[in-house]
CSV table of C-alpha atoms in Angstrom, one decimal:
chain,number,residue,atom,x,y,z
J,1,MET,CA,28.6,-25.1,-22.4
J,2,ALA,CA,29.6,-28.1,-22.8
J,3,ALA,CA,32.6,-29.8,-20.9
J,4,ARG,CA,36.5,-30.3,-21.8
J,5,SER,CA,39.1,-32.1,-20.9
J,6,THR,CA,41.4,-30.7,-17.9
J,7,ASP,CA,44.5,-31.5,-20.3
J,8,PHE,CA,43.4,-29.1,-22.0
J,9,LYS,CA,46.6,-26.4,-22.1
J,10,PRO,CA,45.1,-23.2,-23.9
J,11,PHE,CA,48.3,-21.1,-22.8
J,12,GLU,CA,50.2,-23.7,-24.6
J,13,VAL,CA,48.6,-23.1,-27.6
J,14,ILE,CA,49.6,-19.4,-27.4
J,15,TYR,CA,53.0,-20.4,-26.6
J,16,ARG,CA,53.5,-22.0,-29.9
J,17,LEU,CA,51.9,-20.1,-31.7
J,18,PHE,CA,54.1,-16.8,-31.6
J,19,VAL,CA,57.0,-17.9,-29.4
J,20,SER,CA,58.0,-21.6,-32.2
J,21,GLN,CA,61.0,-21.7,-33.4
J,22,ASP,CA,59.9,-25.1,-34.6
J,23,ASP,CA,59.8,-25.9,-38.4
J,24,ALA,CA,57.0,-28.3,-38.3
J,25,VAL,CA,54.6,-25.0,-36.9
J,26,PRO,CA,54.4,-22.8,-39.9
J,27,ARG,CA,54.4,-19.2,-38.7
J,28,ALA,CA,51.0,-18.4,-38.9
J,29,PRO,CA,49.3,-15.3,-40.1
J,30,ILE,CA,48.6,-11.9,-38.3
J,31,ARG,CA,44.5,-12.7,-38.2
J,32,ILE,CA,44.9,-16.6,-37.7
J,33,ILE,CA,47.3,-15.7,-34.6
J,34,ALA,CA,44.5,-12.8,-33.8
J,35,ALA,CA,41.2,-15.4,-33.8
J,36,GLY,CA,43.1,-18.2,-32.3
J,37,THR,CA,44.5,-16.1,-29.3
J,38,ILE,CA,41.1,-15.3,-28.2
J,39,THR,CA,39.5,-18.4,-29.4
J,40,ALA,CA,41.8,-19.7,-26.2
J,41,LEU,CA,41.4,-17.1,-24.0
J,42,ALA,CA,37.3,-17.5,-23.8
J,43,LEU,CA,38.3,-21.8,-23.5
J,44,ALA,CA,40.1,-20.5,-20.5
J,45,ALA,CA,37.1,-17.9,-19.5
J,46,CYS,CA,34.9,-20.5,-19.5
J,47,GLY,CA,37.4,-23.3,-17.7
J,48,SER,CA,38.0,-21.3,-15.0
J,49,GLU,CA,34.3,-20.6,-13.7
J,50,ALA,CA,33.7,-20.9,-10.1
J,51,PRO,CA,31.8,-24.0,-8.8
J,52,ARG,CA,27.4,-23.3,-8.6
J,53,SER,CA,27.7,-23.7,-5.2
J,54,GLN,CA,29.9,-20.9,-4.8
J,55,ARG,CA,28.8,-18.6,-6.9
J,56,ASP,CA,24.9,-19.2,-5.4
J,57,SER,CA,26.8,-18.1,-1.9
J,58,THR,CA,27.8,-14.6,-2.8
J,59,SER,CA,26.1,-14.1,-5.3
J,60,ALA,CA,22.6,-12.2,-3.6
J,61,PRO,CA,23.2,-10.5,-0.2
J,62,THR,CA,21.3,-11.2,2.9
J,63,LEU,CA,18.6,-8.1,4.4
J,64,ASP,CA,18.5,-7.1,7.4
J,65,PRO,CA,15.7,-9.3,9.5
J,66,ALA,CA,13.4,-6.1,10.8
J,67,LEU,CA,13.7,-4.6,6.9
J,68,ALA,CA,12.9,-8.0,5.4
J,69,ASP,CA,10.0,-7.7,7.2
J,70,ALA,CA,9.5,-4.1,6.7
J,71,LEU,CA,9.6,-5.3,2.9
J,72,ALA,CA,6.8,-7.9,3.7
J,73,ASP,CA,4.2,-5.9,5.5
J,74,PRO,CA,1.1,-5.8,3.8
J,75,ILE,CA,0.5,-2.4,3.0
J,76,LEU,CA,-3.0,-0.5,4.9
J,77,VAL,CA,-5.3,1.1,2.5
J,78,ASP,CA,-8.6,2.8,3.2
J,79,PRO,CA,-10.9,0.9,1.0
J,80,ASP,CA,-13.3,4.1,0.5
J,81,LEU,CA,-10.4,6.9,-0.4
J,82,GLY,CA,-9.0,4.0,-2.4
J,83,GLN,CA,-12.8,4.4,-4.9
J,84,GLN,CA,-12.5,7.7,-4.7
J,85,ALA,CA,-8.5,8.5,-5.9
J,86,ASN,CA,-8.5,8.2,-9.9
J,87,GLY,CA,-11.3,10.5,-9.4
J,88,ASP,CA,-9.6,13.2,-11.9
J,89,ALA,CA,-8.4,9.9,-14.0
J,90,LEU,CA,-9.4,10.3,-17.8
J,91,ARG,CA,-11.1,7.7,-17.0
J,92,PRO,CA,-14.5,7.8,-14.9
J,93,PRO,CA,-14.3,6.2,-11.2
J,94,ASP,CA,-16.3,4.2,-9.9
J,95,ARG,CA,-18.3,4.9,-8.7
J,96,PRO,CA,-19.0,8.9,-8.2
J,97,PRO,CA,-17.9,10.6,-5.0
J,98,SER,CA,-19.6,10.5,-1.5
J,99,GLY,CA,-20.9,13.8,-0.8
J,100,GLY,CA,-22.6,12.2,2.3
J,101,LEU,CA,-23.3,14.5,5.3
J,102,PRO,CA,-21.9,13.4,8.6
J,103,PRO,CA,-24.5,12.1,11.1
J,104,VAL,CA,-26.6,15.0,13.3
J,105,ASP,CA,-26.5,12.6,16.3
J,106,ILE,CA,-22.9,12.1,16.2
J,107,ALA,CA,-22.1,14.1,19.5
J,108,PRO,CA,-25.7,15.3,20.4
J,109,ILE,CA,-26.0,18.6,22.3
J,110,ALA,CA,-28.2,19.7,25.0
J,111,PRO,CA,-30.7,22.2,23.6
J,112,PRO,CA,-31.1,26.4,25.1
J,113,ALA,CA,-32.2,27.2,28.0
J,114,ALA,CA,-36.1,28.3,26.8
J,115,PRO,CA,-36.2,32.2,25.9
J,116,SER,CA,-38.1,34.3,28.8
J,117,VAL,CA,-40.5,35.5,25.7
J,118,HIS,CA,-42.0,33.2,23.6
J,119,ALA,CA,-43.5,34.2,20.2
J,120,PRO,CA,-47.7,34.7,20.0
J,121,GLU,CA,-50.0,32.6,18.0
J,122,PRO,CA,-49.4,32.1,14.0
J,123,GLY,CA,-52.2,34.1,12.7
J,124,GLY,CA,-53.1,34.2,8.7
J,125,ASP,CA,-52.6,32.4,6.1
J,126,CYS,CA,-48.5,31.3,5.5
J,127,ALA,CA,-48.0,32.6,2.2
J,128,GLU,CA,-43.9,31.9,3.2
J,129,CYS,CA,-44.4,28.4,3.7
J,130,THR,CA,-45.7,27.6,0.4
J,131,ILE,CA,-42.4,29.1,-1.1
J,132,ALA,CA,-40.9,27.2,1.9
J,133,ARG,CA,-41.9,23.7,0.1
J,134,GLN,CA,-41.5,24.7,-3.2
J,135,ALA,CA,-38.0,26.4,-2.9
J,136,ARG,CA,-34.7,23.5,-2.9
J,137,THR,CA,-32.2,25.4,-2.2
J,138,LEU,CA,-31.1,28.8,-0.2
J,139,GLY,CA,-30.7,30.7,-2.9
J,140,ALA,CA,-34.2,30.0,-4.4
J,141,LEU,CA,-35.8,30.4,-1.2
J,142,ALA,CA,-33.8,33.7,-0.9
J,143,ALA,CA,-35.0,34.6,-4.1
J,144,ALA,CA,-38.8,34.3,-3.4
J,145,GLY,CA,-38.7,35.5,-0.1
J,146,ARG,CA,-40.6,38.8,0.8
J,147,ASP,CA,-38.0,41.6,1.1
J,148,PRO,CA,-37.0,43.2,-1.8
J,149,ARG,CA,-33.3,44.1,-1.0
J,150,THR,CA,-32.5,39.7,-0.1
J,151,ARG,CA,-34.3,38.6,-3.5
J,152,VAL,CA,-31.7,41.4,-5.3
J,153,CYS,CA,-28.2,40.0,-3.2
J,154,ALA,CA,-29.9,36.4,-3.6
J,155,ALA,CA,-28.1,36.5,-7.2
J,156,THR,CA,-24.5,36.5,-5.9
J,157,LEU,CA,-25.1,34.1,-2.9
J,158,ARG,CA,-22.7,31.9,-2.6
J,159,TYR,CA,-22.0,28.3,-1.1
J,160,SER,CA,-19.3,27.8,1.6
J,161,ALA,CA,-19.5,26.5,5.0
J,162,ARG,CA,-17.7,29.3,6.7
J,163,TRP,CA,-21.0,31.5,6.0
J,164,ALA,CA,-22.7,29.1,9.0
J,165,ALA,CA,-20.0,31.0,11.2
J,166,ARG,CA,-20.6,34.4,9.8
J,167,MET,CA,-24.3,34.7,11.4
J,168,PRO,CA,-25.0,38.4,12.6
J,169,ALA,CA,-24.5,38.4,16.5
J,170,ALA,CA,-28.7,39.6,16.5
J,171,LEU,CA,-29.5,35.8,15.0
J,172,PRO,CA,-27.2,33.7,15.8
J,173,LEU,CA,-27.3,30.1,15.3
J,174,PRO,CA,-28.1,28.0,18.5
J,175,ARG,CA,-25.2,25.9,20.1
J,176,ASP,CA,-27.0,23.0,19.4
J,177,ALA,CA,-26.6,23.3,15.8
J,178,ARG,CA,-25.4,20.8,13.6
J,179,VAL,CA,-24.6,23.1,9.9
J,180,LEU,CA,-26.4,21.2,6.6
J,181,VAL,CA,-25.7,23.4,4.3
J,182,ALA,CA,-25.1,27.6,4.1
J,183,ALA,CA,-24.4,30.0,2.1
J,184,GLY,CA,-23.9,34.0,1.8
J,185,THR,CA,-22.3,37.3,0.0
J,186,ASP,CA,-21.3,41.0,1.1
J,187,GLU,CA,-21.2,42.1,-2.5
J,188,GLY,CA,-22.6,45.7,-2.8
J,189,GLN,CA,-24.8,46.1,0.0
J,190,CYS,CA,-25.5,42.6,0.6
J,191,ALA,CA,-24.8,41.0,3.7
J,192,LEU,CA,-27.0,37.6,3.3
J,193,ARG,CA,-26.7,34.6,5.1
J,194,ALA,CA,-28.6,31.9,4.6
J,195,ALA,CA,-28.2,28.1,6.4
J,196,ARG,CA,-29.9,25.0,6.9
J,197,PHE,CA,-29.7,23.6,9.9
J,198,VAL,CA,-30.7,21.0,12.3
J,199,THR,CA,-31.4,21.5,16.3
J,200,ALA,CA,-32.7,19.5,19.4
J,201,MET,CA,-34.6,22.0,20.3
J,202,PRO,CA,-38.6,21.2,19.6
J,203,VAL,CA,-41.1,23.8,16.6
J,204,LYS,CA,-42.2,25.8,19.3
J,205,GLY,CA,-39.0,25.9,21.2
J,206,ALA,CA,-37.4,27.1,17.7
J,207,ILE,CA,-39.7,29.8,17.1
J,208,ASP,CA,-39.8,31.1,20.8
J,209,PHE,CA,-36.0,31.3,20.7
J,210,TYR,CA,-36.3,33.4,17.5
J,211,TYR,CA,-38.5,35.6,18.4
J,212,ALA,CA,-36.4,36.2,21.5
J,213,HIS,CA,-33.5,37.1,19.7
J,214,ALA,CA,-35.1,39.6,16.8
J,215,SER,CA,-36.6,41.4,19.5
J,216,ALA,CA,-34.7,42.2,21.5
J,217,SER,CA,-32.2,43.0,18.1
J,218,GLY,CA,-35.1,45.8,17.2
J,219,PHE,CA,-36.3,43.8,13.9
J,220,SER,CA,-40.5,43.3,13.7
J,221,ALA,CA,-41.8,39.5,13.7
J,222,GLU,CA,-45.1,37.2,12.2
J,223,HIS,CA,-45.4,34.1,13.4
J,224,ARG,CA,-47.0,32.6,10.5
J,225,ALA,CA,-48.5,28.2,10.2
J,226,ASP,CA,-49.5,25.1,8.2
J,227,ASP,CA,-49.7,22.0,9.3
J,228,ASP,CA,-46.4,21.5,11.2
J,229,MET,CA,-44.6,24.5,8.9
J,230,ASN,CA,-43.3,27.4,11.6
J,231,THR,CA,-42.4,30.5,9.7
J,232,LEU,CA,-41.1,33.7,11.8
J,233,HIS,CA,-40.8,37.5,9.1
J,234,GLY,CA,-39.9,40.4,10.2
J,235,THR,CA,-38.0,43.4,10.1
J,236,ARG,CA,-36.2,46.7,11.4
J,237,ASP,CA,-36.1,50.4,10.3
J,238,ARG,CA,-32.7,51.7,11.8
J,239,ASP,CA,-31.0,49.6,8.7
J,240,ALA,CA,-34.0,48.3,6.5
J,241,ALA,CA,-32.5,44.8,7.4
J,242,ALA,CA,-34.6,41.9,6.9
J,243,TYR,CA,-34.5,38.0,8.4
J,244,ALA,CA,-36.6,34.9,7.4
J,245,VAL,CA,-37.0,31.8,10.1
J,246,ILE,CA,-39.2,28.4,8.3
J,247,VAL,CA,-38.8,25.2,11.4
J,248,ARG,CA,-40.4,22.3,10.8
J,249,PRO,CA,-40.5,19.1,12.7
J,250,ARG,CA,-37.2,16.2,12.5
J,251,ALA,CA,-38.4,12.7,12.3
J,252,GLN,CA,-35.7,11.6,15.5
J,253,GLY,CA,-36.8,14.8,17.2
J,254,GLY,CA,-35.6,18.3,17.4
J,255,SER,CA,-36.3,20.6,13.8
J,256,VAL,CA,-35.1,21.4,10.9
J,257,ILE,CA,-34.8,25.6,10.3
J,258,ASP,CA,-34.0,27.4,7.4
J,259,LEU,CA,-32.1,30.9,8.2
J,260,VAL,CA,-32.2,33.4,6.1
J,261,VAL,CA,-30.6,37.7,7.5
J,262,ASN,CA,-30.0,40.3,5.5
J,263,ALA,CA,-28.3,42.3,8.2
J,264,ALA,CA,-24.6,43.3,8.4
J,265,ASP,CA,-24.7,43.1,12.5
């Protein structure tokens, strides 16, 4: 707004319009009086603006120093989680979600003591070894096994880590087992459990471990081998339970084991 002379007196203009009896000042129509009044008030308001320095000192409230520091701090983010934060968005994520497994050597534990009962030397052809090499999943391994009841139950197998904790006491996981994948089902007459895990036990130690447990629980045990793969299979007459153990050496040491058990206890 342009600067104005301080001699301008808007209220004197209003007085002359409304009050003056001087014949030299004719009575204005109502519209002109109203317009003049509004104009005079607007000019008076403009002329009463506070100095800029005073306005600046009161328009911006000061913040508490602690609050100001908190607002200025950078936000902590996890870049790995941030990359997957839009996984359910309409657009695809920048990269597929990680399906990686935790390192199995993160907290190595000594293997259990060697059992006093040892498995016999492997004998005969190892047809189970061929099946194990062709099976890509625990479900495929159970469906291709020699036990008829296990093959039927494999159709309802469901994958979840919780099944690894529900192995029967007769054929448990070693205490240093690192579970990679697990599955199971309790539908109908099934009590099927399957797990793939790693252990610090060597191949022979793992076979001896399960041979000792199977024999103590009333299972039969057949030991077969083909190159570096060993298998142990058996059944139990009193409840038609069955199991299969497939053991391979692990490059980093120890063994990788597939355990399939169809037994209630």
